[in-house]
Short mmCIF file of C-alpha atoms in Angstrom, two decimals:
data_model
loop_
_atom_site.label_atom_id
_atom_site.label_comp_id
_atom_site.label_asym_id
_atom_site.label_seq_id
_atom_site.Cartn_x
_atom_site.Cartn_y
_atom_site.Cartn_z
CA MET T 1 111.15 46.39 -96.82
CA THR T 2 113.99 44.65 -98.27
CA PHE T 3 115.52 43.56 -94.97
CA ALA T 4 113.50 42.31 -92.18
CA PRO T 5 113.59 44.34 -89.00
CA VAL T 6 115.37 43.14 -85.94
CA ILE T 7 112.91 42.66 -82.95
CA SER T 8 114.28 42.40 -79.42
CA PRO T 9 114.08 41.09 -76.92
CA LEU T 10 112.63 37.63 -77.94
CA SER T 11 112.16 36.53 -74.23
CA THR T 12 109.93 37.99 -71.40
CA SER T 13 109.68 41.90 -71.49
CA LYS T 14 107.28 44.69 -70.96
CA SER T 15 108.60 46.33 -74.09
CA LEU T 16 109.72 45.58 -77.62
CA LYS T 17 112.42 47.31 -79.64
CA ILE T 18 112.18 47.36 -83.34
CA LYS T 19 115.32 48.34 -85.30
CA ILE T 20 114.84 49.24 -88.91
CA LEU T 21 117.50 48.19 -91.22
CA ASP T 22 116.30 49.99 -94.42
CA THR T 23 115.83 53.44 -95.28
CA LEU T 24 112.11 54.38 -94.86
CA LYS T 25 110.24 55.89 -97.67
CA PRO T 26 108.85 59.46 -97.28
CA ASN T 27 105.12 59.91 -96.94
CA THR T 28 104.51 56.11 -96.39
CA THR T 29 102.42 54.30 -93.95
CA TYR T 30 104.06 51.23 -92.31
CA SER T 31 102.48 48.56 -90.26
CA PHE T 32 104.10 45.93 -88.16
CA ASN T 33 101.82 42.93 -87.79
CA PHE T 34 102.54 40.63 -84.82
CA GLY T 35 99.71 38.08 -85.41
CA ASN T 36 99.41 35.99 -82.36
CA SER T 37 103.04 36.10 -81.46
CA ILE T 38 102.61 38.40 -78.31
CA VAL T 39 101.37 36.47 -75.12
CA ASP T 40 101.21 37.37 -71.46
CA ASN T 41 104.04 35.93 -69.05
CA ASN T 42 101.55 34.16 -66.68
CA GLU T 43 98.93 32.16 -68.61
CA GLU T 44 100.24 32.82 -72.26
CA ASN T 45 96.87 34.43 -73.24
CA LYS T 46 97.31 35.66 -76.85
CA PHE T 47 97.22 39.35 -77.88
CA ASP T 48 95.44 38.55 -81.09
CA TYR T 49 96.49 40.32 -84.38
CA PHE T 50 98.05 43.34 -82.69
CA LYS T 51 99.25 45.84 -85.20
CA TYR T 52 101.57 48.83 -84.81
CA VAL T 53 100.97 51.58 -87.50
CA PHE T 54 103.19 54.74 -88.04
CA SER T 55 103.77 57.00 -91.04
CA THR T 56 106.64 59.04 -92.45
CA GLY T 57 104.13 61.58 -93.75
CA ASN T 58 101.52 63.87 -92.17
CA TYR T 59 98.87 61.28 -92.25
CA ILE T 60 98.14 57.47 -92.11
CA ASP T 61 96.58 55.62 -94.95
CA SER T 62 93.23 54.41 -93.96
CA LEU T 63 91.93 52.36 -97.06
CA LYS T 64 90.77 48.82 -96.63
CA LEU T 65 90.41 45.77 -98.53
CA SER T 66 88.48 42.57 -97.71
CA GLY T 67 87.71 39.16 -98.96
CA LYS T 68 87.92 35.51 -98.60
CA VAL T 69 90.43 32.68 -99.35
CA LYS T 70 89.29 29.26 -100.70
CA ASP T 71 91.14 26.16 -101.79
CA ALA T 72 90.55 24.86 -105.29
CA GLU T 73 90.68 21.13 -104.09
CA LEU T 74 89.89 21.26 -100.42
CA ILE T 75 86.56 21.97 -98.73
CA PHE T 76 88.25 24.24 -96.28
CA PRO T 77 91.42 26.42 -96.98
CA GLU T 78 94.61 25.59 -94.93
CA ILE T 79 95.30 28.32 -92.23
CA PRO T 80 96.93 30.71 -91.87
CA THR T 81 97.24 31.76 -95.60
CA THR T 82 99.07 34.93 -96.58
CA VAL T 83 97.39 37.59 -98.59
CA MET T 84 99.34 40.01 -100.54
CA LEU T 85 99.21 43.23 -102.58
CA TYR T 86 101.69 44.29 -104.95
CA GLU T 87 101.76 48.03 -106.05
CA MET T 88 101.53 47.99 -109.86
CA ASN T 89 103.86 51.08 -110.32
CA GLU T 90 106.30 51.71 -113.28
CA THR T 91 108.65 49.05 -112.19
CA PHE T 92 106.01 46.27 -111.74
CA THR T 93 106.23 43.04 -113.77
CA ASP T 94 104.42 39.70 -113.38
CA SER T 95 107.81 38.08 -112.34
CA ILE T 96 107.98 40.18 -109.37
CA VAL T 97 106.10 37.57 -107.28
CA TYR T 98 108.95 35.21 -107.79
CA SER T 99 111.65 37.59 -106.53
CA GLU T 100 110.35 40.38 -104.37
CA LYS T 101 108.19 40.78 -101.29
CA PRO T 102 104.83 42.47 -101.56
CA THR T 103 103.94 45.87 -100.69
CA TYR T 104 101.13 44.86 -98.17
CA ILE T 105 100.65 41.54 -96.22
CA THR T 106 98.07 40.10 -94.04
CA VAL T 107 96.99 36.51 -92.98
CA THR T 108 93.79 34.87 -92.84
CA LYS T 109 92.22 34.59 -89.37
CA ASP T 110 90.45 31.10 -89.29
CA SER T 111 89.10 28.29 -91.14
CA THR T 112 86.63 30.48 -92.92
CA GLY T 113 89.36 32.07 -94.97
CA THR T 114 88.44 35.71 -94.41
CA PHE T 115 90.94 38.50 -94.56
CA GLU T 116 91.24 42.22 -94.25
CA LEU T 117 94.18 44.36 -95.50
CA SER T 118 94.11 47.84 -93.82
CA ASN T 119 96.08 51.17 -93.83
CA LEU T 120 96.35 50.91 -97.56
CA LYS T 121 97.03 53.97 -99.95
CA GLU T 122 95.12 54.71 -103.13
CA GLY T 123 96.33 53.04 -106.25
CA LYS T 124 96.34 50.04 -108.52
CA TYR T 125 97.44 46.61 -107.34
CA LEU T 126 97.89 42.88 -107.80
CA LEU T 127 96.01 40.91 -105.24
CA LEU T 128 97.12 37.22 -104.50
CA ALA T 129 97.24 34.65 -101.75
CA LEU T 130 100.00 32.30 -100.97
CA LYS T 131 99.91 29.12 -98.86
CA GLU T 132 103.60 28.81 -98.29
CA LYS T 133 106.20 26.32 -97.19
CA ASN T 134 109.12 28.72 -96.48
CA ASN T 135 107.08 31.82 -95.14
CA ASP T 136 109.28 34.18 -96.98
CA TYR T 137 106.51 35.97 -98.98
CA ILE T 138 108.08 34.90 -102.40
CA PHE T 139 106.13 32.51 -104.77
CA GLN T 140 107.86 29.36 -105.10
CA PRO T 141 105.73 27.22 -107.59
CA GLN T 142 107.40 23.93 -106.61
CA ASN T 143 106.27 24.31 -102.88
CA ASP T 144 103.56 27.01 -102.75
CA LYS T 145 99.92 27.11 -103.53
CA ILE T 146 98.68 30.42 -105.14
CA GLY T 147 95.33 32.20 -105.63
CA PHE T 148 94.89 35.69 -107.54
CA VAL T 149 92.54 38.23 -109.04
CA ALA T 150 93.17 38.04 -112.70
CA GLN T 151 92.52 41.90 -113.13
CA PRO T 152 94.30 44.63 -111.18
CA ILE T 153 92.51 45.99 -108.10
CA THR T 154 91.91 49.67 -107.90
CA LEU T 155 91.64 51.29 -104.47
CA PRO T 156 89.48 52.60 -102.84
CA THR T 157 86.97 49.87 -103.43
CA ASP T 158 83.93 48.39 -101.69
CA SER T 159 84.27 45.10 -103.48
CA LEU T 160 84.91 41.74 -101.67
CA TYR T 161 87.23 39.42 -103.49
CA THR T 162 87.61 35.71 -103.41
CA LEU T 163 91.05 34.04 -104.08
CA THR T 164 91.17 30.26 -104.78
CA LEU T 165 94.29 28.69 -103.97
CA PHE T 166 95.79 25.93 -106.22
CA LYS T 167 99.24 24.13 -106.60
CA GLU T 168 100.47 24.73 -110.05
CA THR T 169 101.64 21.70 -112.16
CA PRO T 170 105.44 22.43 -112.87
CA ASP T 171 106.54 22.78 -116.37
CA TYR T 172 107.82 19.71 -117.96
CA LYS T 173 111.57 19.18 -116.96
CA PHE T 174 113.70 16.38 -118.01
CA ILE T 175 115.87 14.81 -115.09
CA ARG T 176 119.13 13.21 -115.79
CA PRO T 177 118.82 9.41 -116.17
CA SER T 178 120.82 6.87 -114.33
CA GLN T 179 121.62 3.24 -114.57
CA VAL T 180 120.26 1.11 -111.56
CA GLY T 181 120.74 -2.32 -113.05
CA LYS T 182 122.82 -4.24 -115.62
CA ASN T 183 119.86 -3.79 -118.26
CA HIS T 184 117.82 -1.14 -116.41
CA ILE T 185 117.99 2.67 -116.71
CA VAL T 186 115.61 5.12 -114.97
CA PHE T 187 114.57 8.50 -116.51
CA GLY T 188 113.04 10.98 -114.32
CA TYR T 189 111.00 13.96 -115.20
CA GLN T 190 108.56 16.65 -113.45
CA GLY T 191 105.36 18.13 -114.86
CA ARG T 192 103.19 16.32 -117.35
CA ALA T 193 104.88 13.81 -119.65
CA ASP T 194 101.82 12.02 -121.56
CA SER T 195 103.99 11.99 -124.76
CA LEU T 196 107.58 11.13 -123.28
CA ASN T 197 109.56 9.02 -125.62
CA ILE T 198 112.91 7.66 -125.37
CA GLU T 199 115.24 6.79 -128.19
CA ILE T 200 118.84 5.49 -128.02
CA LEU T 201 121.33 7.15 -130.31
CA SER T 202 124.37 5.05 -129.48
CA GLU T 203 125.31 2.20 -131.87
CA VAL T 204 123.77 -0.96 -130.65
CA PRO T 205 123.62 -4.57 -132.02
CA GLU T 206 121.09 -5.57 -134.52
CA ASP T 207 119.19 -7.68 -131.95
CA TYR T 208 118.83 -4.74 -129.51
CA SER T 209 115.47 -4.15 -128.20
CA SER T 210 113.91 -2.03 -125.22
CA MET T 211 110.76 -1.83 -123.11
CA VAL T 212 109.58 1.21 -121.11
CA PHE T 213 106.89 1.50 -118.33
CA LYS T 214 105.89 4.25 -115.91
CA ASP T 215 106.59 4.07 -112.15
CA GLU T 216 103.27 3.74 -110.37
CA LYS T 217 104.35 6.22 -107.36
CA LYS T 218 107.21 8.40 -108.77
CA ASP T 219 107.75 10.60 -111.88
CA THR T 220 110.01 7.99 -113.44
CA LEU T 221 110.15 5.88 -116.47
CA HIS T 222 111.88 2.53 -116.28
CA TYR T 223 113.83 1.63 -119.58
CA TRP T 224 114.89 -1.95 -119.99
CA PHE T 225 117.22 -3.13 -122.65
CA LYS T 226 118.86 -6.22 -123.93
CA PRO T 227 121.26 -7.58 -124.65
CA ALA T 228 123.80 -5.80 -122.08
CA ILE T 229 125.95 -3.41 -123.78
CA GLN T 230 129.80 -3.17 -123.14
CA ALA T 231 130.10 0.53 -123.53
CA ASP T 232 131.33 3.26 -121.33
CA SER T 233 128.19 5.31 -121.93
CA LEU T 234 125.04 5.30 -123.97
CA LEU T 235 123.46 8.42 -125.54
CA PHE T 236 119.58 8.98 -125.55
CA LYS T 237 117.24 11.31 -127.22
CA ILE T 238 114.22 12.24 -124.96
CA THR T 239 111.25 14.08 -126.64
CA ASN T 240 108.07 15.24 -124.94
CA LYS T 241 105.74 17.03 -127.46
CA THR T 242 107.92 19.79 -128.57
CA SER T 243 110.45 19.45 -126.15
CA LEU T 244 113.83 17.67 -126.93
CA ASP T 245 116.77 16.61 -124.76
CA THR T 246 119.71 14.43 -125.15
CA SER T 247 121.63 12.75 -122.33
CA THR T 248 124.51 10.50 -121.83
CA VAL T 249 124.19 7.65 -119.25
CA ARG T 250 127.51 6.38 -117.79
CA MET T 251 127.42 2.66 -117.56
CA ARG T 252 128.59 0.46 -114.81
CA GLU T 253 129.13 -3.02 -114.07
CA LEU T 254 125.95 -4.01 -112.19
CA PHE T 255 124.00 -7.17 -111.48
CA LYS T 256 121.40 -8.45 -113.70
CA ASP T 257 117.75 -8.27 -112.28
CA SER T 258 115.92 -11.45 -111.75
CA LEU T 259 112.01 -11.65 -112.03
CA ASN T 260 110.30 -10.71 -108.97
CA ILE T 261 106.50 -10.58 -108.68
CA SER T 262 104.26 -9.01 -105.91
CA ALA T 263 100.60 -7.97 -105.53
CA LEU T 264 99.68 -4.30 -105.62
CA LYS T 265 96.95 -5.17 -102.93
CA THR T 266 96.24 -8.00 -100.67
CA GLY T 267 93.91 -8.65 -97.86
CA THR T 268 90.14 -7.55 -98.11
CA PHE T 269 88.60 -6.85 -101.56
CA LYS T 270 85.50 -5.37 -102.85
CA LEU T 271 83.41 -7.39 -105.37
CA GLN T 272 84.39 -5.01 -108.19
CA ASP T 273 87.97 -4.76 -107.48
CA THR T 274 90.70 -6.11 -109.73
CA PHE T 275 93.52 -8.18 -108.37
CA LYS T 276 96.85 -6.71 -109.75
CA LEU T 277 100.38 -8.00 -109.86
CA ARG T 278 103.55 -5.92 -110.47
CA ALA T 279 106.95 -7.13 -111.57
CA ASN T 280 110.36 -5.42 -111.45
CA THR T 281 111.14 -6.39 -115.03
CA PRO T 282 108.63 -5.91 -117.88
CA PHE T 283 105.73 -8.53 -118.42
CA VAL T 284 105.54 -9.65 -122.26
CA SER T 285 103.33 -12.49 -122.15
CA PHE T 286 101.15 -14.83 -119.89
CA ASP T 287 99.56 -18.23 -120.10
CA VAL T 288 96.00 -17.98 -118.65
CA SER T 289 95.82 -21.58 -118.04
CA LYS T 290 98.39 -21.31 -115.53
CA PHE T 291 96.43 -18.96 -113.45
CA GLU T 292 94.17 -20.71 -110.92
CA VAL T 293 91.74 -18.96 -108.68
CA MET T 294 90.17 -21.26 -105.92
CA ALA T 295 87.36 -20.30 -103.60
CA LYS T 296 87.42 -21.50 -99.85
CA ASP T 297 85.19 -24.55 -100.77
CA SER T 298 87.98 -25.62 -103.26
CA THR T 299 86.02 -24.79 -106.31
CA PHE T 300 87.79 -23.25 -109.15
CA VAL T 301 86.83 -19.73 -110.38
CA GLU T 302 87.16 -18.95 -114.08
CA ALA T 303 89.73 -15.99 -114.52
CA SER T 304 90.92 -13.80 -117.39
CA VAL T 305 94.18 -11.85 -117.56
CA LYS T 306 95.28 -8.79 -119.17
CA LEU T 307 98.72 -6.93 -119.30
CA ASN T 308 98.74 -3.33 -118.49
CA THR T 309 101.89 -2.21 -120.46
CA GLU T 310 101.73 1.35 -119.27
CA TYR T 311 102.40 0.39 -115.50
CA ASN T 312 103.63 -3.03 -116.10
CA TRP T 313 100.86 -4.75 -114.20
CA ALA T 314 99.08 -8.10 -114.83
CA GLU T 315 95.36 -7.63 -114.00
CA ILE T 316 93.47 -10.79 -113.08
CA TYR T 317 89.63 -10.45 -113.46
CA PHE T 318 87.35 -13.06 -111.94
CA PRO T 319 83.76 -12.99 -110.31
CA LYS T 320 83.70 -12.65 -106.37
CA LYS T 321 81.07 -13.58 -103.96
CA GLU T 322 80.50 -11.79 -100.72
CA ASP T 323 82.02 -13.28 -97.49
CA GLN T 324 84.47 -15.41 -99.42
CA GLN T 325 88.11 -16.33 -99.29
CA TYR T 326 90.06 -16.80 -102.49
CA GLU T 327 93.62 -18.30 -103.41
CA VAL T 328 95.16 -16.93 -106.57
CA LYS T 329 98.07 -19.23 -107.64
CA LEU T 330 100.49 -18.76 -110.43
CA LEU T 331 101.84 -22.09 -111.79
CA PRO T 332 105.30 -22.07 -113.06
CA GLY T 333 105.33 -20.48 -116.52
CA ALA T 334 102.25 -18.32 -115.81
CA VAL T 335 104.09 -15.03 -116.92
CA THR T 336 107.16 -14.48 -119.06
CA ASP T 337 109.32 -11.41 -118.85
CA PHE T 338 111.28 -9.34 -121.29
CA PHE T 339 114.37 -11.61 -120.57
CA GLU T 340 112.34 -14.69 -121.16
CA LYS T 341 112.32 -15.78 -117.54
CA THR T 342 109.18 -17.15 -115.97
CA ASN T 343 107.91 -17.32 -112.70
CA ASP T 344 107.87 -20.13 -109.94
CA THR T 345 104.90 -21.09 -108.12
CA ILE T 346 103.16 -18.09 -106.25
CA LEU T 347 100.32 -18.00 -103.97
CA PHE T 348 98.22 -15.11 -102.83
CA LYS T 349 95.26 -14.83 -100.56
CA LEU T 350 92.35 -12.33 -100.45
CA THR T 351 88.88 -12.10 -98.95
CA THR T 352 85.65 -10.26 -99.58
CA ARG T 353 83.23 -9.08 -96.80
CA LEU T 354 79.35 -9.39 -96.65
CA ALA T 355 77.41 -6.92 -98.66
CA ALA T 356 75.64 -5.88 -95.42
CA ASP T 357 79.14 -4.49 -94.31
CA TYR T 358 79.01 -1.79 -96.81
CA GLY T 359 76.52 1.07 -97.64
CA THR T 360 75.34 2.62 -100.88
CA LEU T 361 74.76 6.30 -102.22
CA SER T 362 72.22 7.26 -104.74
CA LEU T 363 72.81 10.85 -105.92
CA THR T 364 70.59 13.27 -107.85
CA LEU T 365 72.23 16.31 -109.34
CA VAL T 366 70.26 19.72 -109.75
CA ASN T 367 71.35 22.82 -111.57
CA ILE T 368 74.41 21.66 -113.42
CA ASP T 369 75.61 24.48 -115.43
CA ARG T 370 77.52 22.44 -118.13
CA PHE T 371 78.90 19.19 -119.01
CA PRO T 372 81.19 17.01 -118.83
CA ILE T 373 81.53 16.87 -115.12
CA ILE T 374 83.37 14.43 -112.68
CA VAL T 375 81.47 13.27 -109.74
CA GLN T 376 83.76 12.10 -106.96
CA LEU T 377 83.46 10.65 -103.36
CA VAL T 378 86.55 11.34 -101.41
CA ASP T 379 87.48 10.33 -97.81
CA GLY T 380 88.72 12.48 -94.89
CA LYS T 381 92.33 12.75 -96.42
CA TYR T 382 90.68 13.73 -99.96
CA ASN T 383 91.74 10.24 -101.48
CA ILE T 384 89.17 9.38 -104.36
CA VAL T 385 87.02 6.41 -103.22
CA ALA T 386 84.58 6.40 -106.22
CA GLU T 387 83.82 8.63 -109.09
CA GLU T 388 81.77 8.83 -112.33
CA TYR T 389 82.19 10.85 -115.48
CA LEU T 390 79.01 12.39 -116.84
CA THR T 391 78.38 13.95 -120.28
CA VAL T 392 74.63 14.23 -119.51
CA ASN T 393 72.66 14.52 -116.14
CA LYS T 394 71.70 11.09 -114.66
CA THR T 395 71.52 9.57 -111.18
CA VAL T 396 74.80 8.63 -109.83
CA PHE T 397 75.03 5.29 -107.86
CA PHE T 398 78.12 4.36 -105.70
CA ASP T 399 77.96 1.01 -103.92
CA GLU T 400 80.31 -1.08 -101.62
CA LEU T 401 81.15 1.98 -99.72
CA SER T 402 83.11 1.29 -96.31
CA PRO T 403 81.33 2.89 -93.39
CA GLU T 404 82.86 6.30 -92.72
CA LYS T 405 82.49 9.93 -93.53
CA TYR T 406 83.11 11.26 -96.92
CA PHE T 407 83.14 14.44 -98.94
CA LEU T 408 81.13 14.80 -102.24
CA ARG T 409 82.28 17.13 -105.08
CA ILE T 410 81.63 18.09 -108.52
CA ILE T 411 84.33 19.02 -111.14
CA TYR T 412 83.55 21.03 -114.18
CA ASP T 413 85.88 19.27 -116.76
CA ASP T 414 86.04 22.32 -118.98
CA ASN T 415 88.80 21.04 -121.33
CA LYS T 416 87.18 17.59 -121.51
CA ASN T 417 90.36 15.51 -120.58
CA GLY T 418 88.68 13.35 -118.03
CA ARG T 419 90.64 14.95 -115.09
CA TRP T 420 90.81 18.00 -112.92
CA ASP T 421 93.31 20.57 -114.14
CA THR T 422 95.13 23.17 -112.02
CA GLY T 423 95.69 26.70 -113.12
CA SER T 424 98.57 29.05 -113.92
CA PHE T 425 99.52 32.38 -112.48
CA LEU T 426 101.41 33.69 -115.40
CA ASN T 427 98.66 32.73 -117.78
CA ARG T 428 96.11 34.04 -115.35
CA MET T 429 94.29 30.89 -115.65
CA ASN T 430 92.51 29.59 -112.56
CA ALA T 431 92.05 25.85 -111.73
CA GLU T 432 88.91 23.93 -113.00
CA LYS T 433 86.05 24.51 -110.69
CA ILE T 434 85.28 22.14 -107.94
CA ILE T 435 81.97 22.38 -105.89
CA TYR T 436 81.72 20.58 -102.59
CA TYR T 437 78.32 19.09 -101.27
CA PRO T 438 77.56 21.52 -98.28
CA LYS T 439 77.87 18.74 -95.62
CA GLN T 440 79.93 15.66 -95.04
CA ILE T 441 78.31 12.30 -95.81
CA GLU T 442 78.16 9.45 -93.30
CA VAL T 443 77.90 6.04 -94.82
CA ARG T 444 76.67 3.30 -92.64
CA ALA T 445 76.87 -0.47 -93.02
CA ASN T 446 73.78 -2.03 -94.63
CA TRP T 447 72.33 1.54 -95.24
CA SER T 448 71.12 3.13 -98.47
CA LEU T 449 71.56 6.92 -98.74
CA ASN T 450 69.63 9.01 -101.12
CA GLU T 451 70.92 12.62 -101.62
CA THR T 452 70.14 15.37 -103.86
CA PHE T 453 72.93 17.96 -104.66
CA THR T 454 71.68 21.35 -105.75
CA LEU T 455 74.47 23.41 -107.09
CA LYS T 456 74.06 27.22 -106.48
#
């Protein structure tokens, strides 16, 4: 139906009235699925998955279709998930999922992800699942996860189908830049922008120079330039692989940014962690002799420094011992920024814990179909805690694991780019396959786990 029916009353009643706002098709079976929305008035016991079925013809369609919904990244799918059938008739196109509601709808019933579509008529269909944000039965890639069967479904069938949900990576799109400081412009984008390049087209002084680095949290490039330009606007060319955009930035009288340095992380560190510093303006050089690392017994620890120009980090490497406290001091002039400004004295403190406070995991892999693979250990919120990239089979060892429960998973990196890649509905391409270890792994302090992951 194009328009949702009006159901009344919405309060306590022994009866429901359904007012249909569309013209019904002839010889068609219709179903009203109430899900868990009907409850009794006294104790609110649910009338689970009540469905009212009627037909405008001489019979009620009775075909069924069953299956299961999974999530490409998560060990369990989110519930409820909507499962849909689009009739592939003479007006069907792939773009229909972006603009029109499906012919048939149902939802998964529990965390197992099982579903059943019933009262179906014979024919050819597109089968897909959506985990929606707006619950409007329309696929909106920026918000929704989608899963699909690449080939048309022909009813009747006895086959069971599995739909794997994933969130599409949006197509690259340039977002209009804006000036946020006297010498600072931000360029936003969405999608993958591994080859994004910014070039100024406006006339600039001979001594003009610029630097760019990525924002560590947002899809944004920070563009810094000098000297400051006395112009109403600046014109830029922005390229990303085959994409080309031009954009004008209106210039304003803003304050100049001063150098500000902070740590990405303080507090407790693992022995293999790297201490990293960020700055609001671009780092250009450092003097390692002005970086001092001191242990709690007042002995100095030799350190090395490396600039990460992609994210504008100063990475400080030094050997750490367990159950230790360290002070990282930057003496004046330790770092110099794009505007030839240097730091004042800055002090950071960090600590390490006893090795006995952590656990380890040794993992043997069996029945790996192909390589390369990515072995990942993730926490309860699916944050990556440890990972290893394998091109051949070998024992995987993760150490310094905080005591808690983890999920273990294998990613088949079929395009060999070192990361998990999602899929595309229009290209009928599913996400790269992820396989989870069948049980959660509990790591305990001062405990060594030995596990075998046999893939089926």
